[in-house]
PDB file of N, CA and C in Angstrom:
ATOM      1  N   UNK A   1      10.031   5.318 143.139  1.00  0.00           N
ATOM      2  CA  UNK A   1       9.038   4.354 143.598  1.00  0.00           C
ATOM      3  C   UNK A   1       7.663   5.012 143.532  1.00  0.00           C
ATOM      4  N   UNK A   2       6.718   4.340 142.875  1.00  0.00           N
ATOM      5  CA  UNK A   2       5.366   4.875 142.760  1.00  0.00           C
ATOM      6  C   UNK A   2       4.568   4.684 144.037  1.00  0.00           C
ATOM      7  N   UNK A   3       3.477   5.395 144.111  1.00  0.00           N
ATOM      8  CA  UNK A   3       2.610   5.316 145.279  1.00  0.00           C
ATOM      9  C   UNK A   3       1.414   4.402 145.051  1.00  0.00           C
ATOM     10  N   UNK A   4       1.302   3.815 143.865  1.00  0.00           N
ATOM     11  CA  UNK A   4       0.219   2.883 143.590  1.00  0.00           C
ATOM     12  C   UNK A   4      -1.079   3.525 143.148  1.00  0.00           C
ATOM     13  N   UNK A   5      -1.019   4.791 142.707  1.00  0.00           N
ATOM     14  CA  UNK A   5      -2.249   5.479 142.295  1.00  0.00           C
ATOM     15  C   UNK A   5      -2.923   4.803 141.116  1.00  0.00           C
ATOM     16  N   UNK A   6      -2.127   4.304 140.186  1.00  0.00           N
ATOM     17  CA  UNK A   6      -2.683   3.667 138.994  1.00  0.00           C
ATOM     18  C   UNK A   6      -3.471   2.418 139.367  1.00  0.00           C
ATOM     19  N   UNK A   7      -2.879   1.559 140.176  1.00  0.00           N
ATOM     20  CA  UNK A   7      -3.550   0.325 140.585  1.00  0.00           C
ATOM     21  C   UNK A   7      -4.746   0.637 141.478  1.00  0.00           C
ATOM     22  N   UNK A   8      -4.627   1.645 142.340  1.00  0.00           N
ATOM     23  CA  UNK A   8      -5.760   2.036 143.182  1.00  0.00           C
ATOM     24  C   UNK A   8      -6.939   2.493 142.335  1.00  0.00           C
ATOM     25  N   UNK A   9      -6.660   3.305 141.334  1.00  0.00           N
ATOM     26  CA  UNK A   9      -7.721   3.794 140.454  1.00  0.00           C
ATOM     27  C   UNK A   9      -8.331   2.645 139.657  1.00  0.00           C
ATOM     28  N   UNK A  10      -7.488   1.780 139.107  1.00  0.00           N
ATOM     29  CA  UNK A  10      -7.986   0.634 138.331  1.00  0.00           C
ATOM     30  C   UNK A  10      -8.826  -0.281 139.212  1.00  0.00           C
ATOM     31  N   UNK A  11      -8.370  -0.531 140.435  1.00  0.00           N
ATOM     32  CA  UNK A  11      -9.139  -1.421 141.315  1.00  0.00           C
ATOM     33  C   UNK A  11     -10.459  -0.784 141.729  1.00  0.00           C
ATOM     34  N   UNK A  12     -10.483   0.527 141.920  1.00  0.00           N
ATOM     35  CA  UNK A  12     -11.738   1.201 142.258  1.00  0.00           C
ATOM     36  C   UNK A  12     -12.730   1.104 141.096  1.00  0.00           C
ATOM     37  N   UNK A  13     -12.256   1.332 139.881  1.00  0.00           N
ATOM     38  CA  UNK A  13     -13.138   1.223 138.716  1.00  0.00           C
ATOM     39  C   UNK A  13     -13.577  -0.225 138.533  1.00  0.00           C
ATOM     40  N   UNK A  14     -12.670  -1.168 138.763  1.00  0.00           N
ATOM     41  CA  UNK A  14     -13.046  -2.580 138.709  1.00  0.00           C
ATOM     42  C   UNK A  14     -14.128  -2.916 139.720  1.00  0.00           C
ATOM     43  N   UNK A  15     -13.996  -2.393 140.918  1.00  0.00           N
ATOM     44  CA  UNK A  15     -15.010  -2.610 141.958  1.00  0.00           C
ATOM     45  C   UNK A  15     -16.350  -1.995 141.547  1.00  0.00           C
ATOM     46  N   UNK A  16     -16.313  -0.759 141.065  1.00  0.00           N
ATOM     47  CA  UNK A  16     -17.550  -0.096 140.659  1.00  0.00           C
ATOM     48  C   UNK A  16     -18.248  -0.850 139.540  1.00  0.00           C
ATOM     49  N   UNK A  17     -17.475  -1.334 138.563  1.00  0.00           N
ATOM     50  CA  UNK A  17     -18.094  -1.994 137.410  1.00  0.00           C
ATOM     51  C   UNK A  17     -18.486  -3.435 137.695  1.00  0.00           C
ATOM     52  N   UNK A  18     -17.658  -4.191 138.410  1.00  0.00           N
ATOM     53  CA  UNK A  18     -17.926  -5.614 138.597  1.00  0.00           C
ATOM     54  C   UNK A  18     -18.737  -5.937 139.842  1.00  0.00           C
ATOM     55  N   UNK A  19     -18.518  -5.223 140.931  1.00  0.00           N
ATOM     56  CA  UNK A  19     -19.234  -5.509 142.177  1.00  0.00           C
ATOM     57  C   UNK A  19     -20.484  -4.642 142.297  1.00  0.00           C
ATOM     58  N   UNK A  20     -20.320  -3.335 142.089  1.00  0.00           N
ATOM     59  CA  UNK A  20     -21.453  -2.414 142.235  1.00  0.00           C
ATOM     60  C   UNK A  20     -22.302  -2.313 140.981  1.00  0.00           C
ATOM     61  N   UNK A  21     -21.845  -2.907 139.872  1.00  0.00           N
ATOM     62  CA  UNK A  21     -22.576  -2.906 138.595  1.00  0.00           C
ATOM     63  C   UNK A  21     -22.819  -1.495 138.057  1.00  0.00           C
ATOM     64  N   UNK A  22     -21.870  -0.608 138.295  1.00  0.00           N
ATOM     65  CA  UNK A  22     -21.901   0.739 137.728  1.00  0.00           C
ATOM     66  C   UNK A  22     -21.001   0.699 136.499  1.00  0.00           C
ATOM     67  N   UNK A  23     -21.598   0.746 135.329  1.00  0.00           N
ATOM     68  CA  UNK A  23     -20.866   0.503 134.088  1.00  0.00           C
ATOM     69  C   UNK A  23     -20.030   1.682 133.618  1.00  0.00           C
ATOM     70  N   UNK A  24     -20.285   2.853 134.111  1.00  0.00           N
ATOM     71  CA  UNK A  24     -19.542   4.011 133.617  1.00  0.00           C
ATOM     72  C   UNK A  24     -20.313   4.681 132.495  1.00  0.00           C
ATOM     73  N   UNK A  25     -19.664   5.370 131.624  1.00  0.00           N
ATOM     74  CA  UNK A  25     -18.223   5.438 131.406  1.00  0.00           C
ATOM     75  C   UNK A  25     -17.505   6.270 132.474  1.00  0.00           C
ATOM     76  N   UNK A  26     -16.221   5.970 132.639  1.00  0.00           N
ATOM     77  CA  UNK A  26     -15.367   6.658 133.590  1.00  0.00           C
ATOM     78  C   UNK A  26     -14.311   7.439 132.824  1.00  0.00           C
ATOM     79  N   UNK A  27     -14.017   8.638 133.305  1.00  0.00           N
ATOM     80  CA  UNK A  27     -12.995   9.495 132.704  1.00  0.00           C
ATOM     81  C   UNK A  27     -11.781   9.512 133.618  1.00  0.00           C
ATOM     82  N   UNK A  28     -10.619   9.135 133.069  1.00  0.00           N
ATOM     83  CA  UNK A  28      -9.368   9.139 133.828  1.00  0.00           C
ATOM     84  C   UNK A  28      -8.427  10.108 133.136  1.00  0.00           C
ATOM     85  N   UNK A  29      -8.062  11.185 133.827  1.00  0.00           N
ATOM     86  CA  UNK A  29      -7.211  12.233 133.269  1.00  0.00           C
ATOM     87  C   UNK A  29      -5.834  12.126 133.918  1.00  0.00           C
ATOM     88  N   UNK A  30      -4.817  11.900 133.083  1.00  0.00           N
ATOM     89  CA  UNK A  30      -3.458  11.653 133.575  1.00  0.00           C
ATOM     90  C   UNK A  30      -2.452  12.446 132.749  1.00  0.00           C
ATOM     91  N   UNK A  31      -1.232  12.612 133.259  1.00  0.00           N
ATOM     92  CA  UNK A  31      -0.188  13.259 132.455  1.00  0.00           C
ATOM     93  C   UNK A  31       0.150  12.415 131.222  1.00  0.00           C
ATOM     94  N   UNK A  32       0.459  13.071 130.119  1.00  0.00           N
ATOM     95  CA  UNK A  32       0.751  12.383 128.866  1.00  0.00           C
ATOM     96  C   UNK A  32       1.861  11.343 129.021  1.00  0.00           C
ATOM     97  N   UNK A  33       2.878  11.649 129.785  1.00  0.00           N
ATOM     98  CA  UNK A  33       4.006  10.730 129.927  1.00  0.00           C
ATOM     99  C   UNK A  33       3.637   9.432 130.636  1.00  0.00           C
ATOM    100  N   UNK A  34       2.508   9.417 131.337  1.00  0.00           N
ATOM    101  CA  UNK A  34       2.105   8.222 132.092  1.00  0.00           C
ATOM    102  C   UNK A  34       1.006   7.417 131.405  1.00  0.00           C
ATOM    103  N   UNK A  35       0.503   7.885 130.270  1.00  0.00           N
ATOM    104  CA  UNK A  35      -0.607   7.203 129.581  1.00  0.00           C
ATOM    105  C   UNK A  35      -0.298   5.734 129.276  1.00  0.00           C
ATOM    106  N   UNK A  36       0.880   5.399 128.729  1.00  0.00           N
ATOM    107  CA  UNK A  36       1.139   3.977 128.453  1.00  0.00           C
ATOM    108  C   UNK A  36       1.080   3.103 129.702  1.00  0.00           C
ATOM    109  N   UNK A  37       1.580   3.609 130.818  1.00  0.00           N
ATOM    110  CA  UNK A  37       1.523   2.859 132.071  1.00  0.00           C
ATOM    111  C   UNK A  37       0.080   2.661 132.528  1.00  0.00           C
ATOM    112  N   UNK A  38      -0.731   3.683 132.414  1.00  0.00           N
ATOM    113  CA  UNK A  38      -2.129   3.582 132.846  1.00  0.00           C
ATOM    114  C   UNK A  38      -2.886   2.535 132.038  1.00  0.00           C
ATOM    115  N   UNK A  39      -2.761   2.563 130.723  1.00  0.00           N
ATOM    116  CA  UNK A  39      -3.513   1.596 129.909  1.00  0.00           C
ATOM    117  C   UNK A  39      -2.989   0.180 130.152  1.00  0.00           C
ATOM    118  N   UNK A  40      -1.684   0.039 130.330  1.00  0.00           N
ATOM    119  CA  UNK A  40      -1.115  -1.278 130.624  1.00  0.00           C
ATOM    120  C   UNK A  40      -1.673  -1.838 131.941  1.00  0.00           C
ATOM    121  N   UNK A  41      -1.747  -1.021 132.962  1.00  0.00           N
ATOM    122  CA  UNK A  41      -2.248  -1.480 134.258  1.00  0.00           C
ATOM    123  C   UNK A  41      -3.747  -1.776 134.209  1.00  0.00           C
ATOM    124  N   UNK A  42      -4.501  -0.974 133.481  1.00  0.00           N
ATOM    125  CA  UNK A  42      -5.937  -1.255 133.345  1.00  0.00           C
ATOM    126  C   UNK A  42      -6.148  -2.593 132.649  1.00  0.00           C
ATOM    127  N   UNK A  43      -5.382  -2.847 131.580  1.00  0.00           N
ATOM    128  CA  UNK A  43      -5.534  -4.117 130.852  1.00  0.00           C
ATOM    129  C   UNK A  43      -5.070  -5.304 131.687  1.00  0.00           C
ATOM    130  N   UNK A  44      -4.089  -5.082 132.541  1.00  0.00           N
ATOM    131  CA  UNK A  44      -3.574  -6.151 133.396  1.00  0.00           C
ATOM    132  C   UNK A  44      -4.535  -6.471 134.537  1.00  0.00           C
ATOM    133  N   UNK A  45      -5.025  -5.449 135.243  1.00  0.00           N
ATOM    134  CA  UNK A  45      -5.802  -5.659 136.457  1.00  0.00           C
ATOM    135  C   UNK A  45      -7.292  -5.816 136.220  1.00  0.00           C
ATOM    136  N   UNK A  46      -7.832  -5.176 135.201  1.00  0.00           N
ATOM    137  CA  UNK A  46      -9.272  -5.301 134.916  1.00  0.00           C
ATOM    138  C   UNK A  46      -9.495  -5.468 133.410  1.00  0.00           C
ATOM    139  N   UNK A  47      -9.111  -6.619 132.876  1.00  0.00           N
ATOM    140  CA  UNK A  47      -9.244  -6.843 131.436  1.00  0.00           C
ATOM    141  C   UNK A  47     -10.695  -6.869 130.953  1.00  0.00           C
ATOM    142  N   UNK A  48     -11.641  -7.064 131.859  1.00  0.00           N
ATOM    143  CA  UNK A  48     -13.052  -7.082 131.472  1.00  0.00           C
ATOM    144  C   UNK A  48     -13.588  -5.692 131.150  1.00  0.00           C
ATOM    145  N   UNK A  49     -12.854  -4.672 131.527  1.00  0.00           N
ATOM    146  CA  UNK A  49     -13.261  -3.289 131.295  1.00  0.00           C
ATOM    147  C   UNK A  49     -12.623  -2.802 129.999  1.00  0.00           C
ATOM    148  N   UNK A  50     -13.431  -2.232 129.111  1.00  0.00           N
ATOM    149  CA  UNK A  50     -12.922  -1.708 127.848  1.00  0.00           C
ATOM    150  C   UNK A  50     -12.372  -0.298 128.070  1.00  0.00           C
ATOM    151  N   UNK A  51     -11.057  -0.222 128.281  1.00  0.00           N
ATOM    152  CA  UNK A  51     -10.390   1.060 128.478  1.00  0.00           C
ATOM    153  C   UNK A  51      -9.734   1.464 127.168  1.00  0.00           C
ATOM    154  N   UNK A  52      -9.940   2.709 126.760  1.00  0.00           N
ATOM    155  CA  UNK A  52      -9.308   3.215 125.548  1.00  0.00           C
ATOM    156  C   UNK A  52      -8.507   4.462 125.873  1.00  0.00           C
ATOM    157  N   UNK A  53      -7.499   4.714 125.051  1.00  0.00           N
ATOM    158  CA  UNK A  53      -6.650   5.895 125.197  1.00  0.00           C
ATOM    159  C   UNK A  53      -7.120   6.943 124.203  1.00  0.00           C
ATOM    160  N   UNK A  54      -7.355   8.147 124.709  1.00  0.00           N
ATOM    161  CA  UNK A  54      -7.839   9.249 123.887  1.00  0.00           C
ATOM    162  C   UNK A  54      -6.783  10.354 123.872  1.00  0.00           C
ATOM    163  N   UNK A  55      -5.797  10.200 122.995  1.00  0.00           N
ATOM    164  CA  UNK A  55      -4.753  11.204 122.788  1.00  0.00           C
ATOM    165  C   UNK A  55      -4.435  11.232 121.295  1.00  0.00           C
ATOM    166  N   UNK A  56      -3.539  12.110 120.909  1.00  0.00           N
ATOM    167  CA  UNK A  56      -3.136  12.178 119.508  1.00  0.00           C
ATOM    168  C   UNK A  56      -3.619  13.439 118.826  1.00  0.00           C
ATOM    169  N   UNK A  57      -3.384  13.494 117.519  1.00  0.00           N
ATOM    170  CA  UNK A  57      -3.797  14.680 116.766  1.00  0.00           C
ATOM    171  C   UNK A  57      -5.307  14.643 116.507  1.00  0.00           C
ATOM    172  N   UNK A  58      -5.825  15.724 115.952  1.00  0.00           N
ATOM    173  CA  UNK A  58      -7.269  15.856 115.730  1.00  0.00           C
ATOM    174  C   UNK A  58      -7.822  14.738 114.855  1.00  0.00           C
ATOM    175  N   UNK A  59      -7.078  14.356 113.829  1.00  0.00           N
ATOM    176  CA  UNK A  59      -7.551  13.304 112.921  1.00  0.00           C
ATOM    177  C   UNK A  59      -7.618  11.948 113.621  1.00  0.00           C
ATOM    178  N   UNK A  60      -6.626  11.604 114.414  1.00  0.00           N
ATOM    179  CA  UNK A  60      -6.651  10.310 115.099  1.00  0.00           C
ATOM    180  C   UNK A  60      -7.749  10.264 116.157  1.00  0.00           C
ATOM    181  N   UNK A  61      -8.018  11.387 116.813  1.00  0.00           N
ATOM    182  CA  UNK A  61      -9.120  11.431 117.792  1.00  0.00           C
ATOM    183  C   UNK A  61     -10.469  11.313 117.074  1.00  0.00           C
ATOM    184  N   UNK A  62     -10.564  11.887 115.889  1.00  0.00           N
ATOM    185  CA  UNK A  62     -11.792  11.777 115.105  1.00  0.00           C
ATOM    186  C   UNK A  62     -12.049  10.333 114.687  1.00  0.00           C
ATOM    187  N   UNK A  63     -11.005   9.616 114.276  1.00  0.00           N
ATOM    188  CA  UNK A  63     -11.128   8.200 113.919  1.00  0.00           C
ATOM    189  C   UNK A  63     -11.555   7.393 115.138  1.00  0.00           C
ATOM    190  N   UNK A  64     -10.967   7.680 116.278  1.00  0.00           N
ATOM    191  CA  UNK A  64     -11.340   6.995 117.516  1.00  0.00           C
ATOM    192  C   UNK A  64     -12.815   7.220 117.840  1.00  0.00           C
ATOM    193  N   UNK A  65     -13.267   8.445 117.694  1.00  0.00           N
ATOM    194  CA  UNK A  65     -14.685   8.733 117.957  1.00  0.00           C
ATOM    195  C   UNK A  65     -15.587   8.038 116.947  1.00  0.00           C
ATOM    196  N   UNK A  66     -15.122   7.884 115.718  1.00  0.00           N
ATOM    197  CA  UNK A  66     -15.939   7.234 114.685  1.00  0.00           C
ATOM    198  C   UNK A  66     -16.100   5.739 114.945  1.00  0.00           C
ATOM    199  N   UNK A  67     -15.075   5.092 115.484  1.00  0.00           N
ATOM    200  CA  UNK A  67     -15.104   3.632 115.616  1.00  0.00           C
ATOM    201  C   UNK A  67     -15.227   3.112 117.041  1.00  0.00           C
ATOM    202  N   UNK A  68     -14.849   3.898 118.038  1.00  0.00           N
ATOM    203  CA  UNK A  68     -14.819   3.415 119.421  1.00  0.00           C
ATOM    204  C   UNK A  68     -15.718   4.207 120.364  1.00  0.00           C
ATOM    205  N   UNK A  69     -16.601   5.005 119.832  1.00  0.00           N
ATOM    206  CA  UNK A  69     -17.346   5.939 120.672  1.00  0.00           C
ATOM    207  C   UNK A  69     -18.741   5.425 121.005  1.00  0.00           C
ATOM    208  N   UNK A  70     -19.726   5.825 120.255  1.00  0.00           N
ATOM    209  CA  UNK A  70     -21.119   5.521 120.582  1.00  0.00           C
ATOM    210  C   UNK A  70     -21.568   4.187 119.997  1.00  0.00           C
ATOM    211  N   UNK A  71     -22.483   3.545 120.727  1.00  0.00           N
ATOM    212  CA  UNK A  71     -23.027   2.272 120.255  1.00  0.00           C
ATOM    213  C   UNK A  71     -24.182   2.486 119.294  1.00  0.00           C
ATOM    214  N   UNK A  72     -24.807   3.660 119.349  1.00  0.00           N
ATOM    215  CA  UNK A  72     -25.977   3.924 118.522  1.00  0.00           C
ATOM    216  C   UNK A  72     -27.280   3.524 119.193  1.00  0.00           C
ATOM    217  N   UNK A  73     -27.186   2.966 120.392  1.00  0.00           N
ATOM    218  CA  UNK A  73     -28.386   2.559 121.119  1.00  0.00           C
ATOM    219  C   UNK A  73     -28.978   3.752 121.857  1.00  0.00           C
ATOM    220  N   UNK A  74     -30.293   3.823 121.885  1.00  0.00           N
ATOM    221  CA  UNK A  74     -30.960   4.911 122.603  1.00  0.00           C
ATOM    222  C   UNK A  74     -31.110   4.587 124.088  1.00  0.00           C
ATOM    223  N   UNK A  75     -31.188   3.302 124.411  1.00  0.00           N
ATOM    224  CA  UNK A  75     -31.315   2.882 125.801  1.00  0.00           C
ATOM    225  C   UNK A  75     -30.191   1.900 126.119  1.00  0.00           C
ATOM    226  N   UNK A  76     -29.842   1.814 127.382  1.00  0.00           N
ATOM    227  CA  UNK A  76     -28.782   0.891 127.774  1.00  0.00           C
ATOM    228  C   UNK A  76     -27.412   1.479 127.532  1.00  0.00           C
ATOM    229  N   UNK A  77     -26.507   0.638 127.140  1.00  0.00           N
ATOM    230  CA  UNK A  77     -25.105   1.035 126.957  1.00  0.00           C
ATOM    231  C   UNK A  77     -24.956   1.939 125.739  1.00  0.00           C
ATOM    232  N   UNK A  78     -24.649   3.200 125.966  1.00  0.00           N
ATOM    233  CA  UNK A  78     -24.554   4.168 124.873  1.00  0.00           C
ATOM    234  C   UNK A  78     -23.147   4.331 124.317  1.00  0.00           C
ATOM    235  N   UNK A  79     -22.135   3.880 125.071  1.00  0.00           N
ATOM    236  CA  UNK A  79     -20.748   4.033 124.617  1.00  0.00           C
ATOM    237  C   UNK A  79     -20.070   2.679 124.557  1.00  0.00           C
ATOM    238  N   UNK A  80     -19.172   2.503 123.609  1.00  0.00           N
ATOM    239  CA  UNK A  80     -18.458   1.246 123.436  1.00  0.00           C
ATOM    240  C   UNK A  80     -17.372   1.074 124.493  1.00  0.00           C
ATOM    241  N   UNK A  81     -16.883   2.164 125.048  1.00  0.00           N
ATOM    242  CA  UNK A  81     -15.818   2.103 126.049  1.00  0.00           C
ATOM    243  C   UNK A  81     -16.400   2.222 127.452  1.00  0.00           C
ATOM    244  N   UNK A  82     -15.659   1.660 128.408  1.00  0.00           N
ATOM    245  CA  UNK A  82     -16.017   1.811 129.823  1.00  0.00           C
ATOM    246  C   UNK A  82     -15.167   2.887 130.482  1.00  0.00           C
ATOM    247  N   UNK A  83     -13.923   3.005 130.037  1.00  0.00           N
ATOM    248  CA  UNK A  83     -12.972   3.961 130.606  1.00  0.00           C
ATOM    249  C   UNK A  83     -12.277   4.693 129.470  1.00  0.00           C
ATOM    250  N   UNK A  84     -12.225   6.011 129.590  1.00  0.00           N
ATOM    251  CA  UNK A  84     -11.507   6.845 128.636  1.00  0.00           C
ATOM    252  C   UNK A  84     -10.305   7.428 129.365  1.00  0.00           C
ATOM    253  N   UNK A  85      -9.105   7.012 128.968  1.00  0.00           N
ATOM    254  CA  UNK A  85      -7.871   7.527 129.556  1.00  0.00           C
ATOM    255  C   UNK A  85      -7.356   8.619 128.638  1.00  0.00           C
ATOM    256  N   UNK A  86      -7.206   9.816 129.188  1.00  0.00           N
ATOM    257  CA  UNK A  86      -6.786  10.949 128.377  1.00  0.00           C
ATOM    258  C   UNK A  86      -5.982  11.931 129.213  1.00  0.00           C
ATOM    259  N   UNK A  87      -5.646  13.052 128.618  1.00  0.00           N
ATOM    260  CA  UNK A  87      -4.866  14.081 129.300  1.00  0.00           C
ATOM    261  C   UNK A  87      -5.701  15.343 129.482  1.00  0.00           C
ATOM    262  N   UNK A  88      -5.235  16.207 130.359  1.00  0.00           N
ATOM    263  CA  UNK A  88      -5.900  17.485 130.588  1.00  0.00           C
ATOM    264  C   UNK A  88      -5.994  18.286 129.286  1.00  0.00           C
ATOM    265  N   UNK A  89      -4.931  18.255 128.496  1.00  0.00           N
ATOM    266  CA  UNK A  89      -4.906  19.003 127.240  1.00  0.00           C
ATOM    267  C   UNK A  89      -5.989  18.515 126.276  1.00  0.00           C
ATOM    268  N   UNK A  90      -6.199  17.206 126.216  1.00  0.00           N
ATOM    269  CA  UNK A  90      -7.233  16.647 125.335  1.00  0.00           C
ATOM    270  C   UNK A  90      -8.635  17.010 125.845  1.00  0.00           C
ATOM    271  N   UNK A  91      -8.803  17.015 127.151  1.00  0.00           N
ATOM    272  CA  UNK A  91     -10.099  17.402 127.725  1.00  0.00           C
ATOM    273  C   UNK A  91     -10.429  18.840 127.335  1.00  0.00           C
ATOM    274  N   UNK A  92      -9.445  19.722 127.429  1.00  0.00           N
ATOM    275  CA  UNK A  92      -9.655  21.128 127.072  1.00  0.00           C
ATOM    276  C   UNK A  92      -9.947  21.256 125.577  1.00  0.00           C
ATOM    277  N   UNK A  93      -9.159  20.577 124.736  1.00  0.00           N
ATOM    278  CA  UNK A  93      -9.346  20.681 123.278  1.00  0.00           C
ATOM    279  C   UNK A  93     -10.699  20.130 122.831  1.00  0.00           C
ATOM    280  N   UNK A  94     -11.124  19.015 123.408  1.00  0.00           N
ATOM    281  CA  UNK A  94     -12.342  18.333 122.944  1.00  0.00           C
ATOM    282  C   UNK A  94     -13.477  18.412 123.954  1.00  0.00           C
ATOM    283  N   UNK A  95     -13.496  19.457 124.732  1.00  0.00           N
ATOM    284  CA  UNK A  95     -14.520  19.596 125.776  1.00  0.00           C
ATOM    285  C   UNK A  95     -15.945  19.537 125.217  1.00  0.00           C
ATOM    286  N   UNK A  96     -16.156  20.039 124.002  1.00  0.00           N
ATOM    287  CA  UNK A  96     -17.505  20.014 123.430  1.00  0.00           C
ATOM    288  C   UNK A  96     -17.965  18.596 123.105  1.00  0.00           C
ATOM    289  N   UNK A  97     -17.036  17.686 122.817  1.00  0.00           N
ATOM    290  CA  UNK A  97     -17.392  16.283 122.556  1.00  0.00           C
ATOM    291  C   UNK A  97     -17.484  15.475 123.846  1.00  0.00           C
ATOM    292  N   UNK A  98     -16.726  15.873 124.839  1.00  0.00           N
ATOM    293  CA  UNK A  98     -16.696  15.142 126.111  1.00  0.00           C
ATOM    294  C   UNK A  98     -17.787  15.589 127.081  1.00  0.00           C
ATOM    295  N   UNK A  99     -18.177  16.853 126.989  1.00  0.00           N
ATOM    296  CA  UNK A  99     -19.138  17.421 127.935  1.00  0.00           C
ATOM    297  C   UNK A  99     -20.479  16.678 127.976  1.00  0.00           C
ATOM    298  N   UNK A 100     -21.059  16.240 126.849  1.00  0.00           N
ATOM    299  CA  UNK A 100     -22.372  15.598 126.911  1.00  0.00           C
ATOM    300  C   UNK A 100     -22.368  14.210 127.584  1.00  0.00           C
ATOM    301  N   UNK A 101     -21.202  13.596 127.734  1.00  0.00           N
ATOM    302  CA  UNK A 101     -21.134  12.261 128.310  1.00  0.00           C
ATOM    303  C   UNK A 101     -21.372  12.336 129.815  1.00  0.00           C
ATOM    304  N   UNK A 102     -22.226  11.478 130.318  1.00  0.00           N
ATOM    305  CA  UNK A 102     -22.507  11.446 131.762  1.00  0.00           C
ATOM    306  C   UNK A 102     -21.470  10.554 132.426  1.00  0.00           C
ATOM    307  N   UNK A 103     -20.368  11.169 132.867  1.00  0.00           N
ATOM    308  CA  UNK A 103     -19.252  10.441 133.474  1.00  0.00           C
ATOM    309  C   UNK A 103     -19.625   9.981 134.861  1.00  0.00           C
TER     310      UNK A 103
END
């Protein structure tokens, strides 16, 4: 039986983005085995938030960064995603790409 951490986190991000108007981006770091559950719950509970999964090999992460990363805008919304769901291992591997983002 789960403790509801996934729904609690999703509802907190939903509150921050929809009520407090804090757009993010938000970084959610979870164990690899739970990633499918996290993205499913985010899409179910806060479909208005663009949550993406950042896992996989170097080439697939590069494709994700090419198409789902920056908007190209200098002001306003700089990233296409609101929530990046990833693992500790991915954070360590891609820290140089993740570090400049103001989470």
